[in-house]
Amino acid sequence: MRPTRRIALIAVLTALAVASDYALSAIPNVNLMDTIVLVSGALYGLRVAVPVAVLSWAVYGTLNPYGFCLPILIATTSSELVYAFAGRMLRNDVLNDLNSKGFRGYLSLGAKLSIVGCLCTLMYDFFTNMAFAFVFGVKPIVALIQGVPFSAMHVAGNSQILLWAAPAVIKELERRGLHEV
């Protein structure tokens, strides 16, 4: 991919991730950023997904509707990279499922994305809860217990978005020839 095209793609995906997170900020831990980063890792690799993850959190985390805290920003940004790496590891499966026709390929793709996304979300939530415990002097077990409702929303939101919406977006990008820019 040409550098100018990659930069443009990173800018568009970052803007989409940030704008969607602001739009959904009234619903705690439901977002599209995680899906965008995971899908960008699967379709475009780490040279796109890593900058999208870092830049998205740099903007959203700095101008966060819930407030700014540098150690938490570092934790969330670092944890978001889990989605980028997981997406890259799914690349071959995603491309194979794109070649499958019909609902079976769509469902297979969605199921894989959803399962991997759930695992990534649990890791993300664990690391960010541990950062919260460290920064605010809370016992780790207390931070984990207090984080359960937020984690449940995060896992539920990501699993449904990755199961149903992400495959449709990926199929549409493929149909338009934008799945391997």
PDB file of C-alpha atoms in Angstrom:
ATOM      1  CA  MET A   1       0.000   0.000   0.000  1.00  0.00           C
ATOM      2  CA  ARG A   2       1.312   3.437  -0.893  1.00  0.00           C
ATOM      3  CA  PRO A   3       2.205   5.594   2.137  1.00  0.00           C
ATOM      4  CA  THR A   4      -0.278   8.338   1.236  1.00  0.00           C
ATOM      5  CA  ARG A   5      -3.078   5.832   0.892  1.00  0.00           C
ATOM      6  CA  ARG A   6      -2.154   4.190   4.206  1.00  0.00           C
ATOM      7  CA  ILE A   7      -2.095   7.579   5.979  1.00  0.00           C
ATOM      8  CA  ALA A   8      -5.495   8.452   4.530  1.00  0.00           C
ATOM      9  CA  LEU A   9      -6.906   5.086   5.614  1.00  0.00           C
ATOM     10  CA  ILE A  10      -5.496   5.528   9.139  1.00  0.00           C
ATOM     11  CA  ALA A  11      -7.001   9.020   9.332  1.00  0.00           C
ATOM     12  CA  VAL A  12     -10.451   7.865   8.191  1.00  0.00           C
ATOM     13  CA  LEU A  13     -10.525   4.829  10.494  1.00  0.00           C
ATOM     14  CA  THR A  14      -9.281   6.904  13.438  1.00  0.00           C
ATOM     15  CA  ALA A  15     -11.919   9.583  12.804  1.00  0.00           C
ATOM     16  CA  LEU A  16     -14.611   6.906  12.565  1.00  0.00           C
ATOM     17  CA  ALA A  17     -13.464   5.265  15.819  1.00  0.00           C
ATOM     18  CA  VAL A  18     -13.311   8.549  17.730  1.00  0.00           C
ATOM     19  CA  ALA A  19     -16.581   9.953  16.373  1.00  0.00           C
ATOM     20  CA  SER A  20     -18.457   6.715  17.072  1.00  0.00           C
ATOM     21  CA  ASP A  21     -17.096   6.568  20.619  1.00  0.00           C
ATOM     22  CA  TYR A  22     -18.279  10.114  21.294  1.00  0.00           C
ATOM     23  CA  ALA A  23     -21.665   9.265  19.781  1.00  0.00           C
ATOM     24  CA  LEU A  24     -22.008   6.213  22.038  1.00  0.00           C
ATOM     25  CA  SER A  25     -20.445   7.744  25.160  1.00  0.00           C
ATOM     26  CA  ALA A  26     -23.799   7.853  26.982  1.00  0.00           C
ATOM     27  CA  ILE A  27     -23.770   4.031  27.042  1.00  0.00           C
ATOM     28  CA  PRO A  28     -20.811   2.991  29.236  1.00  0.00           C
ATOM     29  CA  ASN A  29     -18.359   0.597  27.567  1.00  0.00           C
ATOM     30  CA  VAL A  30     -20.320   0.186  24.342  1.00  0.00           C
ATOM     31  CA  ASN A  31     -18.240   1.399  21.429  1.00  0.00           C
ATOM     32  CA  LEU A  32     -17.126   0.763  17.870  1.00  0.00           C
ATOM     33  CA  MET A  33     -13.437   1.544  18.391  1.00  0.00           C
ATOM     34  CA  ASP A  34     -12.573  -2.029  19.377  1.00  0.00           C
ATOM     35  CA  THR A  35     -14.322  -3.417  16.300  1.00  0.00           C
ATOM     36  CA  ILE A  36     -12.676  -0.874  14.004  1.00  0.00           C
ATOM     37  CA  VAL A  37      -9.222  -1.716  15.359  1.00  0.00           C
ATOM     38  CA  LEU A  38      -9.791  -5.484  15.168  1.00  0.00           C
ATOM     39  CA  VAL A  39     -11.194  -5.332  11.637  1.00  0.00           C
ATOM     40  CA  SER A  40      -8.430  -2.989  10.471  1.00  0.00           C
ATOM     41  CA  GLY A  41      -5.883  -5.488  11.808  1.00  0.00           C
ATOM     42  CA  ALA A  42      -7.574  -8.302   9.917  1.00  0.00           C
ATOM     43  CA  LEU A  43      -7.957  -6.428   6.644  1.00  0.00           C
ATOM     44  CA  TYR A  44      -4.961  -4.108   6.543  1.00  0.00           C
ATOM     45  CA  GLY A  45      -2.432  -5.459   9.050  1.00  0.00           C
ATOM     46  CA  LEU A  46      -0.554  -3.915  11.919  1.00  0.00           C
ATOM     47  CA  ARG A  47       0.830  -0.999   9.896  1.00  0.00           C
ATOM     48  CA  VAL A  48      -2.728   0.374   9.858  1.00  0.00           C
ATOM     49  CA  ALA A  49      -4.307  -1.130  12.990  1.00  0.00           C
ATOM     50  CA  VAL A  50      -1.635  -0.042  15.492  1.00  0.00           C
ATOM     51  CA  PRO A  51      -1.715   3.651  14.494  1.00  0.00           C
ATOM     52  CA  VAL A  52      -5.536   3.561  14.463  1.00  0.00           C
ATOM     53  CA  ALA A  53      -5.568   2.152  18.011  1.00  0.00           C
ATOM     54  CA  VAL A  54      -2.985   4.598  19.353  1.00  0.00           C
ATOM     55  CA  LEU A  55      -4.319   7.695  17.615  1.00  0.00           C
ATOM     56  CA  SER A  56      -7.939   6.887  18.488  1.00  0.00           C
ATOM     57  CA  TRP A  57      -7.114   6.659  22.170  1.00  0.00           C
ATOM     58  CA  ALA A  58      -4.799   9.675  21.992  1.00  0.00           C
ATOM     59  CA  VAL A  59      -7.741  11.792  20.859  1.00  0.00           C
ATOM     60  CA  TYR A  60     -10.615  10.149  22.729  1.00  0.00           C
ATOM     61  CA  GLY A  61      -8.606   9.564  25.903  1.00  0.00           C
ATOM     62  CA  THR A  62      -7.327  13.129  26.047  1.00  0.00           C
ATOM     63  CA  LEU A  63     -10.749  14.675  25.429  1.00  0.00           C
ATOM     64  CA  ASN A  64     -12.643  11.941  27.263  1.00  0.00           C
ATOM     65  CA  PRO A  65     -16.192  12.751  28.396  1.00  0.00           C
ATOM     66  CA  TYR A  66     -15.427  10.870  31.635  1.00  0.00           C
ATOM     67  CA  GLY A  67     -12.267  12.894  32.346  1.00  0.00           C
ATOM     68  CA  PHE A  68      -8.543  12.679  31.660  1.00  0.00           C
ATOM     69  CA  CYS A  69      -6.031  10.562  33.591  1.00  0.00           C
ATOM     70  CA  LEU A  70      -2.627   9.920  31.989  1.00  0.00           C
ATOM     71  CA  PRO A  71      -1.943   6.495  33.561  1.00  0.00           C
ATOM     72  CA  ILE A  72      -5.397   5.297  32.538  1.00  0.00           C
ATOM     73  CA  LEU A  73      -4.838   6.681  29.031  1.00  0.00           C
ATOM     74  CA  ILE A  74      -1.585   4.720  28.796  1.00  0.00           C
ATOM     75  CA  ALA A  75      -3.363   1.562  30.007  1.00  0.00           C
ATOM     76  CA  THR A  76      -6.301   1.912  27.617  1.00  0.00           C
ATOM     77  CA  THR A  77      -4.058   2.710  24.661  1.00  0.00           C
ATOM     78  CA  SER A  78      -1.770  -0.231  25.385  1.00  0.00           C
ATOM     79  CA  SER A  79      -4.720  -2.552  25.958  1.00  0.00           C
ATOM     80  CA  GLU A  80      -6.383  -1.482  22.691  1.00  0.00           C
ATOM     81  CA  LEU A  81      -3.410  -2.987  20.857  1.00  0.00           C
ATOM     82  CA  VAL A  82      -4.730  -6.430  21.838  1.00  0.00           C
ATOM     83  CA  TYR A  83      -7.477  -5.912  19.245  1.00  0.00           C
ATOM     84  CA  ALA A  84      -4.956  -4.914  16.559  1.00  0.00           C
ATOM     85  CA  PHE A  85      -2.822  -8.010  17.121  1.00  0.00           C
ATOM     86  CA  ALA A  86      -5.855 -10.315  17.342  1.00  0.00           C
ATOM     87  CA  GLY A  87      -7.217  -8.890  14.093  1.00  0.00           C
ATOM     88  CA  ARG A  88      -3.901  -9.529  12.374  1.00  0.00           C
ATOM     89  CA  MET A  89      -3.884 -13.119  13.646  1.00  0.00           C
ATOM     90  CA  LEU A  90      -7.372 -13.598  12.160  1.00  0.00           C
ATOM     91  CA  ARG A  91      -6.372 -12.268   8.730  1.00  0.00           C
ATOM     92  CA  ASN A  92      -6.276 -15.637   6.935  1.00  0.00           C
ATOM     93  CA  ASP A  93      -9.571 -16.757   8.476  1.00  0.00           C
ATOM     94  CA  VAL A  94     -11.230 -13.493   7.480  1.00  0.00           C
ATOM     95  CA  LEU A  95      -9.972 -13.716   3.910  1.00  0.00           C
ATOM     96  CA  ASN A  96     -11.048 -17.381   3.668  1.00  0.00           C
ATOM     97  CA  ASP A  97     -14.516 -16.574   5.000  1.00  0.00           C
ATOM     98  CA  LEU A  98     -14.810 -13.737   2.486  1.00  0.00           C
ATOM     99  CA  ASN A  99     -14.489 -16.342  -0.245  1.00  0.00           C
ATOM    100  CA  SER A 100     -17.327 -18.402   1.272  1.00  0.00           C
ATOM    101  CA  LYS A 101     -20.633 -17.527  -0.272  1.00  0.00           C
ATOM    102  CA  GLY A 102     -23.910 -17.146   1.513  1.00  0.00           C
ATOM    103  CA  PHE A 103     -25.005 -16.913   5.092  1.00  0.00           C
ATOM    104  CA  ARG A 104     -22.750 -19.746   6.299  1.00  0.00           C
ATOM    105  CA  GLY A 105     -19.559 -17.817   5.499  1.00  0.00           C
ATOM    106  CA  TYR A 106     -21.067 -14.670   7.006  1.00  0.00           C
ATOM    107  CA  LEU A 107     -21.997 -16.497  10.214  1.00  0.00           C
ATOM    108  CA  SER A 108     -18.628 -18.261  10.408  1.00  0.00           C
ATOM    109  CA  LEU A 109     -16.840 -14.933  10.058  1.00  0.00           C
ATOM    110  CA  GLY A 110     -19.066 -13.292  12.655  1.00  0.00           C
ATOM    111  CA  ALA A 111     -18.651 -16.151  15.120  1.00  0.00           C
ATOM    112  CA  LYS A 112     -14.846 -16.059  14.856  1.00  0.00           C
ATOM    113  CA  LEU A 113     -14.743 -12.282  15.225  1.00  0.00           C
ATOM    114  CA  SER A 114     -17.161 -12.396  18.164  1.00  0.00           C
ATOM    115  CA  ILE A 115     -15.294 -15.109  20.089  1.00  0.00           C
ATOM    116  CA  VAL A 116     -11.907 -13.477  19.575  1.00  0.00           C
ATOM    117  CA  GLY A 117     -13.407 -10.076  20.374  1.00  0.00           C
ATOM    118  CA  CYS A 118     -14.830 -11.387  23.663  1.00  0.00           C
ATOM    119  CA  LEU A 119     -11.439 -12.749  24.681  1.00  0.00           C
ATOM    120  CA  CYS A 120      -9.746  -9.469  23.738  1.00  0.00           C
ATOM    121  CA  THR A 121     -12.358  -7.512  25.681  1.00  0.00           C
ATOM    122  CA  LEU A 122     -11.841  -9.605  28.798  1.00  0.00           C
ATOM    123  CA  MET A 123      -8.081  -9.025  28.559  1.00  0.00           C
ATOM    124  CA  TYR A 124      -8.596  -5.317  27.914  1.00  0.00           C
ATOM    125  CA  ASP A 125     -10.947  -4.970  30.880  1.00  0.00           C
ATOM    126  CA  PHE A 126      -8.613  -6.899  33.187  1.00  0.00           C
ATOM    127  CA  PHE A 127      -5.624  -4.687  32.335  1.00  0.00           C
ATOM    128  CA  THR A 128      -7.564  -1.435  32.564  1.00  0.00           C
ATOM    129  CA  ASN A 129      -9.134  -2.489  35.886  1.00  0.00           C
ATOM    130  CA  MET A 130      -5.658  -3.266  37.224  1.00  0.00           C
ATOM    131  CA  ALA A 131      -4.486   0.166  36.080  1.00  0.00           C
ATOM    132  CA  PHE A 132      -7.472   1.721  37.857  1.00  0.00           C
ATOM    133  CA  ALA A 133      -6.551  -0.171  41.044  1.00  0.00           C
ATOM    134  CA  PHE A 134      -2.944   0.999  40.831  1.00  0.00           C
ATOM    135  CA  VAL A 135      -3.748   4.644  40.065  1.00  0.00           C
ATOM    136  CA  PHE A 136      -6.473   5.078  42.655  1.00  0.00           C
ATOM    137  CA  GLY A 137      -5.061   2.837  45.393  1.00  0.00           C
ATOM    138  CA  VAL A 138      -7.891   0.319  45.263  1.00  0.00           C
ATOM    139  CA  LYS A 139      -7.317  -3.354  46.017  1.00  0.00           C
ATOM    140  CA  PRO A 140      -7.140  -5.267  42.711  1.00  0.00           C
ATOM    141  CA  ILE A 141      -9.927  -7.668  43.673  1.00  0.00           C
ATOM    142  CA  VAL A 142     -12.182  -4.718  44.532  1.00  0.00           C
ATOM    143  CA  ALA A 143     -11.405  -3.063  41.180  1.00  0.00           C
ATOM    144  CA  LEU A 144     -12.218  -6.310  39.363  1.00  0.00           C
ATOM    145  CA  ILE A 145     -15.489  -6.782  41.241  1.00  0.00           C
ATOM    146  CA  GLN A 146     -16.524  -3.160  40.706  1.00  0.00           C
ATOM    147  CA  GLY A 147     -15.661  -3.528  37.024  1.00  0.00           C
ATOM    148  CA  VAL A 148     -17.924  -6.543  36.434  1.00  0.00           C
ATOM    149  CA  PRO A 149     -21.009  -4.569  35.278  1.00  0.00           C
ATOM    150  CA  PHE A 150     -18.890  -2.437  32.940  1.00  0.00           C
ATOM    151  CA  SER A 151     -17.074  -5.482  31.610  1.00  0.00           C
ATOM    152  CA  ALA A 152     -20.382  -7.271  31.044  1.00  0.00           C
ATOM    153  CA  MET A 153     -21.628  -4.332  28.948  1.00  0.00           C
ATOM    154  CA  HIS A 154     -18.305  -4.169  27.099  1.00  0.00           C
ATOM    155  CA  VAL A 155     -18.273  -7.906  26.287  1.00  0.00           C
ATOM    156  CA  ALA A 156     -21.964  -7.949  25.319  1.00  0.00           C
ATOM    157  CA  GLY A 157     -21.637  -4.889  23.075  1.00  0.00           C
ATOM    158  CA  ASN A 158     -18.463  -6.057  21.348  1.00  0.00           C
ATOM    159  CA  SER A 159     -19.706  -9.607  20.845  1.00  0.00           C
ATOM    160  CA  GLN A 160     -22.925  -8.451  19.163  1.00  0.00           C
ATOM    161  CA  ILE A 161     -21.222  -5.816  17.002  1.00  0.00           C
ATOM    162  CA  LEU A 162     -18.547  -8.293  15.914  1.00  0.00           C
ATOM    163  CA  LEU A 163     -21.083 -11.073  15.330  1.00  0.00           C
ATOM    164  CA  TRP A 164     -23.553  -9.123  13.193  1.00  0.00           C
ATOM    165  CA  ALA A 165     -22.202  -5.758  12.001  1.00  0.00           C
ATOM    166  CA  ALA A 166     -18.496  -6.424  11.413  1.00  0.00           C
ATOM    167  CA  PRO A 167     -19.032  -9.200   8.841  1.00  0.00           C
ATOM    168  CA  ALA A 168     -21.412  -6.957   6.886  1.00  0.00           C
ATOM    169  CA  VAL A 169     -18.847  -4.149   6.845  1.00  0.00           C
ATOM    170  CA  ILE A 170     -16.059  -6.530   5.835  1.00  0.00           C
ATOM    171  CA  LYS A 171     -18.188  -8.051   3.048  1.00  0.00           C
ATOM    172  CA  GLU A 172     -19.075  -4.581   1.764  1.00  0.00           C
ATOM    173  CA  LEU A 173     -15.425  -3.480   1.794  1.00  0.00           C
ATOM    174  CA  GLU A 174     -14.560  -6.654  -0.098  1.00  0.00           C
ATOM    175  CA  ARG A 175     -17.370  -6.073  -2.605  1.00  0.00           C
ATOM    176  CA  ARG A 176     -15.994  -2.606  -3.278  1.00  0.00           C
ATOM    177  CA  GLY A 177     -12.410  -3.884  -3.532  1.00  0.00           C
ATOM    178  CA  LEU A 178     -11.295  -2.085  -0.366  1.00  0.00           C
ATOM    179  CA  HIS A 179     -10.453  -5.109   1.761  1.00  0.00           C
ATOM    180  CA  GLU A 180      -6.763  -5.126   0.821  1.00  0.00           C
ATOM    181  CA  VAL A 181      -5.875  -1.568   0.016  1.00  0.00           C
TER     182      VAL A 181
END
